[in-house]
Amino acid sequence: MAIIHVPRPPMSAFNPNREASALLRTQVEHMHIAERRLPERYRTKIYVNAIQTEGEVAAYIGQVTTAIAQAHQDAARKRAKLTARPGSMLKIAAKSDSRPRSKSKSSAVGNNSAAARSKGKSKSK
Amino acid sequence: MPDSATPGFDGLEHIVVLMMENRSFDHMLGSLGLDNPNINGINNATDSPDTTGAVVQPQPLAEFQGQLNPDPDHHFPAVDLQIFGGNTDPNRTANMQGFIKSYFNQQRDVAHSQKIVYYFSKDNLPVLTTLASEFALFQCWFASIPGPTICNRAFAHYGTSFGRVDMNPVYISEPFRSIYSRLINASPKHTSKLYYYDVPSSTMEIVNILQNQPELFGTFEQFLNDCANGQLPDYSFIEPNFGDHESDGGAQAANDQHPDHNVQAGEFFIAQIYMAIKRNPSLWTSTALLIVYDEHGGIYDHVVPPSCIADQFTATANDTGTNFDFHFDRLGVRVPAVLVSPWIPQGAIVNRTFDHASIPATVTKFFLGDFSPRSPRETTANVFIEPKGPQANLNNNLLSLAAIRTNCPEFDV
């Protein structure tokens, strides 16, 4: 089968100054909702009500899309740092085990049997 | 072990969906009916009255750009007028006679309003018409609701629009996950990606998916690389470029075909996606590509949208902007839809009814089997690829050839 030619659109088809359609204005609205949920350091300085053209829409949407991705990446990095320090977490747990127990009556009676039960359980670590 | 009778279906690994913008079936593919009487296109089109009472015939005079300006109204009230011709009686019958009246309302220009029934000749859309003729043409694929983009695209992502018929954000109000979440959270895990054109174009699904799961997204450039490197996920959804903008790669013309963007740019885009898959032989034999449009964009089609199983939501008369509540029990206007695979017989025509809920329905059943919860509209939607296993209705299997075709078209992109 012969290769089918696909005509390219003319250069005149490209017009970033074209007035933004209702669809693009809706996309801006939804992006603005998402932008308002971002911490301030991620937000653009763009006044969305002033956006009129397709080029301006793209500039705004590009910034917000990038900011959302960045915010998630930063959160993931922070999460990874917290989970990468197991040593310090175990030390805190060991410290709490060595604290002297209170000498109240109820706790003394309860703790003996509770301590005996938890001894057996803690060995599974 | 005997060779499979349906190796294409058995070997299917990837489903790709490209959703374009705002063009009706008759407008883009209706010309095919003039050559093939089995296609319900312009050959069966009806004349439409304009606002003077004159009868207007559809004509092959659609232009690539500059004609449908202003953008034809495709919000719920306007589509209601288009479908019912202005009849607001509770017992009314759809007649598809209101398109010209609707477009007239926007500019009060009789001559201009008649252009809403113009369609493209076959030669002007070499990519879409070739693919429709060579692979499977769905001539009963409808928008999910008679309304605009955002709520129709929601059906493709969630199987419902959660009661929305307008362009306001779709907030998830029931535990119906997006198709992407279902796949990546399944056990065993499946892979899924939404490819938007580039960052400045981004996605139309912002409030839920982009905001909460940006890692699900990639760019069109990544799609091309993933095709070349054999790294395409199990399920891919592609969004076109929604607006003209400059980028590091130069001028990026919108290619979504939404009026008044250049239709040829969209043809080029469709061809790029097709050839990206075809150029990787392993991918070509194991991928099915669905090309579909989100809604008709206010443009003429002659087929009355059918009723369907109601979704569990109701849009009030206030929500719809008409005198009526809407129970999501009637589909929107017919849109172009083509399924591409080298295992599909040439010239296949599909007459079963589909809408965008068929997309998550198909992908879910194919990769995950039984899954709940899902919306009533999704659970009752037809699937365009049969699920594996005993649930498959092989009479409906489109990837039915016993041997792969070697005569599939190629484009110079």
XYZ file of C-alpha atoms in Angstrom:
538
model
C 0.000 0.000 0.000
C 1.337 3.435 -0.892
C 2.309 5.731 1.935
C -0.461 8.244 2.474
C 0.499 11.875 2.534
C -0.737 13.867 5.516
C -0.932 17.584 4.719
C 0.611 19.826 7.338
C -1.428 22.769 8.603
C -0.286 26.163 7.336
C 1.743 28.428 9.605
C -1.248 30.755 9.708
C -3.062 28.101 11.743
C -0.855 28.994 14.687
C -2.067 31.983 16.686
C -1.220 32.104 20.388
C -3.005 35.445 20.532
C -6.285 33.782 19.624
C -8.942 34.487 22.217
C -9.179 31.596 24.652
C -12.237 29.405 24.201
C -14.702 28.559 26.941
C -12.981 25.195 27.301
C -9.600 26.798 27.945
C -11.127 29.293 30.354
C -12.632 26.359 32.218
C -9.238 24.687 32.321
C -7.816 27.882 33.830
C -10.581 27.919 36.465
C -9.882 24.347 37.469
C -6.151 24.985 37.574
C -6.787 27.995 39.772
C -8.729 25.822 42.205
C -5.758 23.480 42.332
C -3.308 26.388 42.661
C -5.159 27.792 45.679
C -4.561 24.500 47.498
C -0.828 24.736 47.013
C 1.367 26.268 49.731
C 2.171 29.836 48.871
C 5.723 29.151 47.798
C 4.448 27.095 44.867
C 1.844 29.555 43.601
C 2.170 31.719 40.512
C 1.870 35.465 40.580
C -0.573 35.408 37.681
C -3.958 37.096 37.950
C -6.217 34.565 36.225
C -8.952 37.076 35.450
C -6.510 38.852 33.158
C -5.837 35.763 31.030
C -7.354 36.268 27.597
C -5.366 34.441 24.917
C -4.385 30.835 24.255
C -0.731 31.726 24.801
C -1.520 33.251 28.195
C -3.556 30.189 29.116
C -0.628 27.938 28.252
C 1.794 30.037 30.293
C -0.408 29.844 33.379
C -1.322 26.192 33.018
C 2.307 25.247 32.465
C 3.364 26.957 35.681
C 0.629 25.397 37.801
C 1.125 21.923 36.358
C 4.846 22.174 37.111
C 4.146 23.487 40.611
C 1.792 20.618 41.442
C 4.376 18.086 40.336
C 7.087 19.879 42.306
C 4.986 19.986 45.474
C 4.391 16.258 45.269
C 8.071 15.554 44.597
C 9.127 17.677 47.555
C 6.661 15.866 49.801
C 7.916 12.507 48.599
C 11.522 13.526 49.287
C 10.627 14.634 52.795
C 8.749 11.385 53.395
C 11.738 9.389 52.240
C 14.049 11.251 54.631
C 11.780 10.524 57.591
C 11.590 6.811 56.869
C 15.351 6.584 56.226
C 16.302 7.118 59.856
C 15.334 3.843 61.627
C 18.160 4.029 64.169
C 16.936 7.156 65.901
C 13.393 5.823 66.068
C 14.490 2.627 67.837
C 16.515 4.612 70.374
C 13.447 6.587 71.319
C 11.507 3.343 71.777
C 14.308 1.878 73.946
C 14.329 4.998 76.099
C 10.623 4.769 76.860
C 10.996 1.108 77.956
C 13.608 2.004 80.574
C 11.552 4.706 82.282
C 10.530 3.764 85.841
C 6.889 2.730 86.141
C 4.486 4.662 88.353
C 3.881 3.189 91.800
C 0.055 3.450 91.855
C -1.827 0.355 93.120
C -3.803 -0.359 90.023
C -0.883 0.019 87.726
C 1.305 -2.270 89.923
C -1.210 -5.097 89.799
C -2.028 -4.599 86.115
C 1.561 -4.150 85.035
C 2.872 -7.372 86.487
C 0.620 -9.488 84.370
C 0.807 -6.999 81.431
C 4.590 -6.913 81.641
C 4.733 -10.704 81.651
C 2.522 -10.836 78.529
C 4.407 -8.049 76.670
C 7.792 -9.696 77.395
C 6.797 -12.662 75.383
C 5.421 -10.430 72.566
C 8.430 -8.044 72.355
C 10.814 -10.960 71.606
C 9.264 -11.278 68.164
C 11.116 -8.062 67.071
C -1.416 -27.381 21.953
C -3.420 -26.085 18.960
C -2.671 -22.613 17.607
C -5.122 -20.002 18.805
C -7.987 -19.148 16.459
C -7.772 -15.547 17.674
C -4.088 -14.830 18.264
C -4.588 -11.064 18.150
C -7.147 -11.135 20.930
C -5.161 -13.656 22.949
C -1.960 -11.659 22.558
C -3.450 -8.248 23.339
C -1.414 -6.458 26.006
C -1.982 -2.733 25.559
C -5.051 -0.561 25.120
C -4.537 3.049 24.016
C -7.333 5.624 23.906
C -7.005 8.991 22.157
C -9.873 11.382 22.905
C -10.171 14.333 20.528
C -12.498 17.321 20.778
C -15.875 18.543 19.595
C -16.713 17.086 16.194
C -19.741 14.987 15.253
C -19.867 11.719 13.316
C -21.610 13.135 10.234
C -19.245 16.112 10.187
C -16.075 13.980 10.144
C -17.046 10.522 8.847
C -20.502 10.983 7.348
C -19.005 11.155 3.840
C -18.108 7.462 4.074
C -21.795 6.634 3.822
C -21.863 8.056 0.300
C -19.535 5.245 -0.862
C -20.730 2.502 1.465
C -24.471 2.148 2.093
C -23.735 0.030 5.165
C -22.461 3.165 6.875
C -25.168 5.383 8.365
C -23.698 8.696 7.313
C -24.631 11.617 5.126
C -26.379 9.182 2.785
C -29.136 9.038 5.405
C -28.904 12.615 6.636
C -32.003 14.724 6.870
C -32.414 18.307 5.829
C -32.642 20.900 8.558
C -34.757 24.037 8.740
C -33.039 27.339 9.266
C -34.605 30.239 11.144
C -36.399 31.514 8.035
C -38.026 28.124 7.511
C -35.847 27.313 4.512
C -34.646 23.729 4.303
C -30.867 23.287 4.350
C -29.041 20.195 3.121
C -25.747 19.012 4.564
C -22.931 19.846 2.155
C -19.245 18.805 1.899
C -18.090 22.358 2.512
C -16.530 22.063 5.967
C -13.276 24.026 6.231
C -10.215 23.250 8.289
C -10.333 26.509 10.232
C -12.079 29.832 10.391
C -15.573 28.601 9.579
C -17.076 27.526 12.903
C -16.392 30.811 14.618
C -17.910 31.474 17.091
C -17.476 28.086 18.698
C -20.845 26.330 18.373
C -22.669 26.090 21.675
C -22.518 22.592 23.147
C -23.750 23.162 26.662
C -26.745 21.212 27.882
C -29.524 23.689 26.956
C -28.122 24.224 23.457
C -27.758 20.491 22.836
C -31.320 20.028 24.039
C -32.431 22.489 21.346
C -30.278 20.718 18.757
C -31.764 17.294 19.547
C -35.409 18.267 20.114
C -35.640 21.143 17.657
C -36.925 23.522 20.285
C -39.798 21.344 21.477
C -40.128 21.659 25.242
C -43.208 19.475 25.657
C -42.734 16.771 28.314
C -43.706 14.065 25.792
C -41.531 15.413 22.999
C -39.721 13.328 20.409
C -36.151 13.961 19.284
C -35.845 15.083 15.654
C -32.252 16.424 15.346
C -33.648 19.537 13.674
C -32.344 22.232 15.977
C -28.693 22.568 14.981
C -29.103 25.535 12.676
C -31.488 27.284 15.067
C -29.002 26.776 17.875
C -26.061 28.175 15.895
C -28.182 31.111 14.704
C -28.683 32.121 18.355
C -24.992 32.897 18.647
C -24.545 35.420 15.845
C -28.001 36.047 14.357
C -26.585 35.417 10.890
C -28.771 33.144 8.760
C -26.101 32.292 6.184
C -23.482 31.622 8.812
C -25.797 29.426 10.876
C -26.241 27.028 7.949
C -22.561 26.072 8.116
C -23.261 23.942 11.147
C -24.513 21.177 8.815
C -21.432 21.218 6.594
C -19.265 18.099 6.614
C -15.771 17.115 5.443
C -15.306 15.297 2.183
C -13.358 12.086 2.562
C -10.298 13.441 0.773
C -9.933 16.284 3.243
C -9.497 13.903 6.172
C -7.135 11.270 4.765
C -6.041 9.975 8.172
C -9.343 9.559 10.004
C -11.289 8.315 6.997
C -8.535 5.855 6.042
C -8.400 4.420 9.551
C -12.207 4.261 9.670
C -12.263 2.381 6.366
C -9.352 0.067 7.132
C -10.192 -0.916 10.707
C -13.313 -0.949 12.894
C -15.741 1.932 12.524
C -18.229 2.405 15.366
C -21.283 4.056 13.874
C -23.225 4.070 17.130
C -20.736 5.661 19.537
C -22.354 8.572 21.337
C -21.203 11.165 23.810
C -22.112 9.993 27.299
C -24.372 12.945 27.971
C -25.876 15.657 25.751
C -23.534 18.282 27.108
C -20.009 19.663 27.138
C -16.460 18.437 27.475
C -15.651 18.101 31.175
C -18.576 15.882 32.137
C -18.209 13.750 29.015
C -14.505 13.202 29.642
C -15.374 12.239 33.215
C -17.260 9.234 31.853
C -14.058 8.114 30.134
C -12.085 8.368 33.382
C -14.663 7.263 35.981
C -17.636 5.746 34.155
C -19.783 8.623 35.436
C -19.774 12.390 35.779
C -21.070 12.198 39.364
C -24.205 14.074 38.410
C -22.566 16.933 36.512
C -23.841 18.151 33.136
C -21.769 21.326 32.976
C -18.144 22.495 32.998
C -17.793 22.837 36.758
C -15.230 20.596 38.462
C -16.271 16.984 38.792
C -15.877 16.068 42.421
C -15.890 12.413 43.322
C -18.911 11.832 45.531
C -19.105 8.050 45.422
C -16.357 5.435 45.770
C -15.973 5.084 42.002
C -12.278 5.116 41.329
C -10.732 6.338 38.127
C -9.716 3.602 35.735
C -6.078 4.544 36.370
C -6.352 4.075 40.134
C -8.094 0.735 39.683
C -5.252 -0.532 37.552
C -2.285 0.695 39.569
C -3.826 -0.462 42.855
C -4.793 -3.893 41.597
C -3.056 -7.074 42.666
C -1.162 -7.947 40.602
C -0.502 -4.318 39.732
C -1.160 -3.026 36.249
C 0.389 0.018 34.627
C -1.458 3.050 33.373
C -0.665 6.538 32.192
C -2.385 9.672 30.993
C -0.270 11.341 28.355
C -1.036 15.021 27.927
C 0.519 16.817 24.986
C 2.967 18.901 27.003
C 3.077 20.798 30.308
C 1.581 24.064 28.950
C -1.352 22.118 27.483
C -1.635 19.790 30.456
C -4.802 17.833 31.139
C -8.510 18.494 31.425
C -8.677 16.271 34.508
C -7.197 18.586 37.090
C -9.203 18.668 40.266
C -8.939 14.992 41.061
C -6.205 13.243 39.137
C -3.601 15.932 38.317
C -3.902 17.521 41.731
C -3.639 14.266 43.679
C -1.753 11.866 41.429
C 0.524 13.845 39.114
C 2.777 10.804 38.809
C 0.112 9.227 36.575
C 0.888 11.765 33.830
C 3.427 11.829 31.058
C 3.911 13.961 27.972
C 3.285 13.097 24.342
C 7.036 13.059 23.800
C 7.245 10.393 26.497
C 4.488 8.445 24.766
C 6.517 8.425 21.577
C 9.603 7.284 23.487
C 7.622 4.636 25.366
C 6.345 3.273 22.057
C 9.840 3.202 20.573
C 11.320 1.544 23.664
C 8.529 -0.957 24.235
C 7.600 0.623 27.549
C 3.985 1.468 26.889
C 1.804 0.804 29.949
C -1.086 -1.616 29.909
C -3.546 1.269 29.518
C -2.815 4.703 28.049
C -5.091 7.709 27.645
C -3.868 10.471 25.358
C -4.980 14.097 25.407
C -4.245 16.401 22.476
C -2.810 19.911 22.585
C -5.659 22.140 23.683
C -4.161 25.527 22.782
C -1.616 27.284 20.564
C 1.572 28.119 22.453
C 5.296 28.535 22.097
C 7.617 26.018 23.659
C 11.282 25.032 23.603
C 10.377 22.848 20.665
C 8.942 25.790 18.731
C 5.402 26.763 17.854
C 2.902 24.175 19.071
C -0.381 24.463 17.199
C -3.424 23.073 18.944
C -4.269 19.658 17.510
C -7.443 18.791 19.411
C -9.690 19.804 16.470
C -11.872 21.826 18.834
C -13.318 24.729 16.803
C -11.649 26.977 15.764
C -8.392 24.996 15.826
C -7.025 23.663 12.562
C -8.433 20.248 11.757
C -5.346 19.261 9.739
C -3.206 19.627 12.853
C -5.389 17.005 14.491
C -5.105 14.702 11.492
C -1.318 14.932 11.776
C -1.508 14.145 15.499
C -3.679 11.075 14.951
C -1.264 9.847 12.294
C 1.698 10.357 14.649
C 0.096 8.179 17.308
C -0.850 5.470 14.824
C 2.631 5.364 13.291
C 4.357 5.412 16.694
C 2.582 2.177 17.573
C 2.995 0.667 14.117
C 6.736 1.313 13.930
C 7.347 -1.016 16.873
C 6.428 -4.466 15.529
C 6.037 -5.971 18.986
C 3.723 -3.166 20.041
C 1.801 -3.190 16.788
C 0.800 -6.815 17.217
C -0.205 -6.431 20.857
C -1.980 -3.051 20.978
C -5.480 -1.799 20.251
C -5.883 1.945 19.636
C -9.268 3.625 20.087
C -9.685 7.071 18.512
C -12.818 8.798 19.802
C -14.214 12.313 20.250
C -15.548 13.618 23.564
C -18.690 15.241 22.172
C -20.128 16.657 18.982
C -19.251 20.276 19.665
C -22.708 21.563 18.673
C -22.201 20.278 15.127
C -24.839 18.431 13.122
C -25.492 14.707 13.217
C -28.690 13.053 12.048
C -28.903 10.062 14.396
C -31.207 10.394 17.398
C -29.262 9.540 20.572
C -30.737 6.483 22.265
C -31.857 6.125 25.822
C -29.698 4.155 28.220
C -29.710 2.743 31.731
C -29.952 5.670 34.133
C -26.958 6.570 36.236
C -27.614 6.889 39.948
C -27.449 10.697 39.841
C -29.967 13.353 38.870
C -29.218 16.775 37.460
C -32.014 19.171 38.372
C -33.773 21.520 35.968
C -31.616 24.240 37.484
C -28.455 22.251 36.762
C -29.479 21.516 33.182
C -30.721 25.014 32.391
C -33.841 23.542 30.815
C -37.292 22.852 32.229
C -36.350 19.246 32.891
C -34.374 17.191 35.351
C -31.897 14.835 33.719
C -31.390 11.296 34.978
C -28.425 10.413 32.761
C -30.722 8.045 30.890
C -30.147 9.464 27.434
C -26.880 9.599 25.507
C -25.359 12.613 23.789
C -24.922 13.184 20.064
C -23.022 10.665 17.926
C -19.257 11.085 17.633
C -16.532 9.506 15.474
C -14.948 6.378 16.956
C -12.482 3.991 15.332
C -10.648 0.968 16.765
C -7.268 0.173 15.198
C -5.453 -3.156 15.287
C -3.819 -5.298 12.606
C -6.045 -8.140 13.783
C -9.261 -6.376 12.762
C -10.722 -7.284 9.384
C -10.628 -4.506 6.821
C -13.808 -2.438 6.715
C -15.360 -3.721 9.933
C -18.488 -1.796 10.942
C -19.796 -1.999 14.495
C -23.481 -1.358 15.074
C -23.731 -1.916 18.805
C -24.229 1.171 21.000
C -21.302 2.628 22.915
C -20.527 5.718 24.933
C -17.492 6.831 26.940
C -18.471 4.673 29.926
C -17.507 1.829 27.599
C -13.880 2.869 28.012
C -13.421 2.141 31.741
C -15.852 -0.762 31.337
C -13.663 -2.331 28.657
C -10.324 -1.664 30.316
C -11.544 -2.853 33.708
C -13.055 -6.081 32.452
C -10.063 -6.827 30.218
C -7.342 -6.291 32.802
C -9.130 -6.819 36.112
C -12.192 -8.917 35.448
C -14.980 -8.368 37.971
C -14.547 -5.098 39.841
C -16.744 -3.026 42.072
C -17.922 -0.510 42.903
C -18.674 0.975 39.519
C -21.447 3.252 38.305
C -24.655 1.819 36.822
C -23.781 3.415 33.493
C -20.418 1.693 33.412
C -21.587 -1.724 34.533
C -24.195 -1.754 31.759
C -22.020 -0.268 28.991
C -20.955 -2.388 26.043
C -17.258 -3.217 25.811
C -15.243 -2.703 22.639
C -12.728 -5.417 23.527
C -14.021 -8.598 25.045
C -12.658 -9.686 28.440
C -10.471 -12.744 28.611
C -11.904 -15.979 29.877
C -15.417 -17.428 29.930
C -17.112 -14.012 30.027
C -15.909 -13.214 26.508
C -18.552 -13.063 23.818
C -16.391 -14.091 20.896
C -19.147 -13.085 18.473
C -18.337 -9.504 19.450
C -14.566 -9.915 19.243
C -13.219 -7.352 16.775
C -9.643 -8.703 16.860
C -10.872 -11.746 15.016
C -8.364 -12.453 12.259
C -6.449 -15.715 12.411
C -3.442 -14.079 10.770
C -2.091 -10.560 11.141
C -2.760 -8.162 8.279
C 0.217 -7.065 6.246
C -1.665 -4.453 4.226
C -2.276 -1.839 6.887
C -1.901 1.798 5.820
C 1.089 3.996 6.519
C 1.305 7.775 6.761
C 4.227 10.073 5.998
C 4.635 11.480 9.499
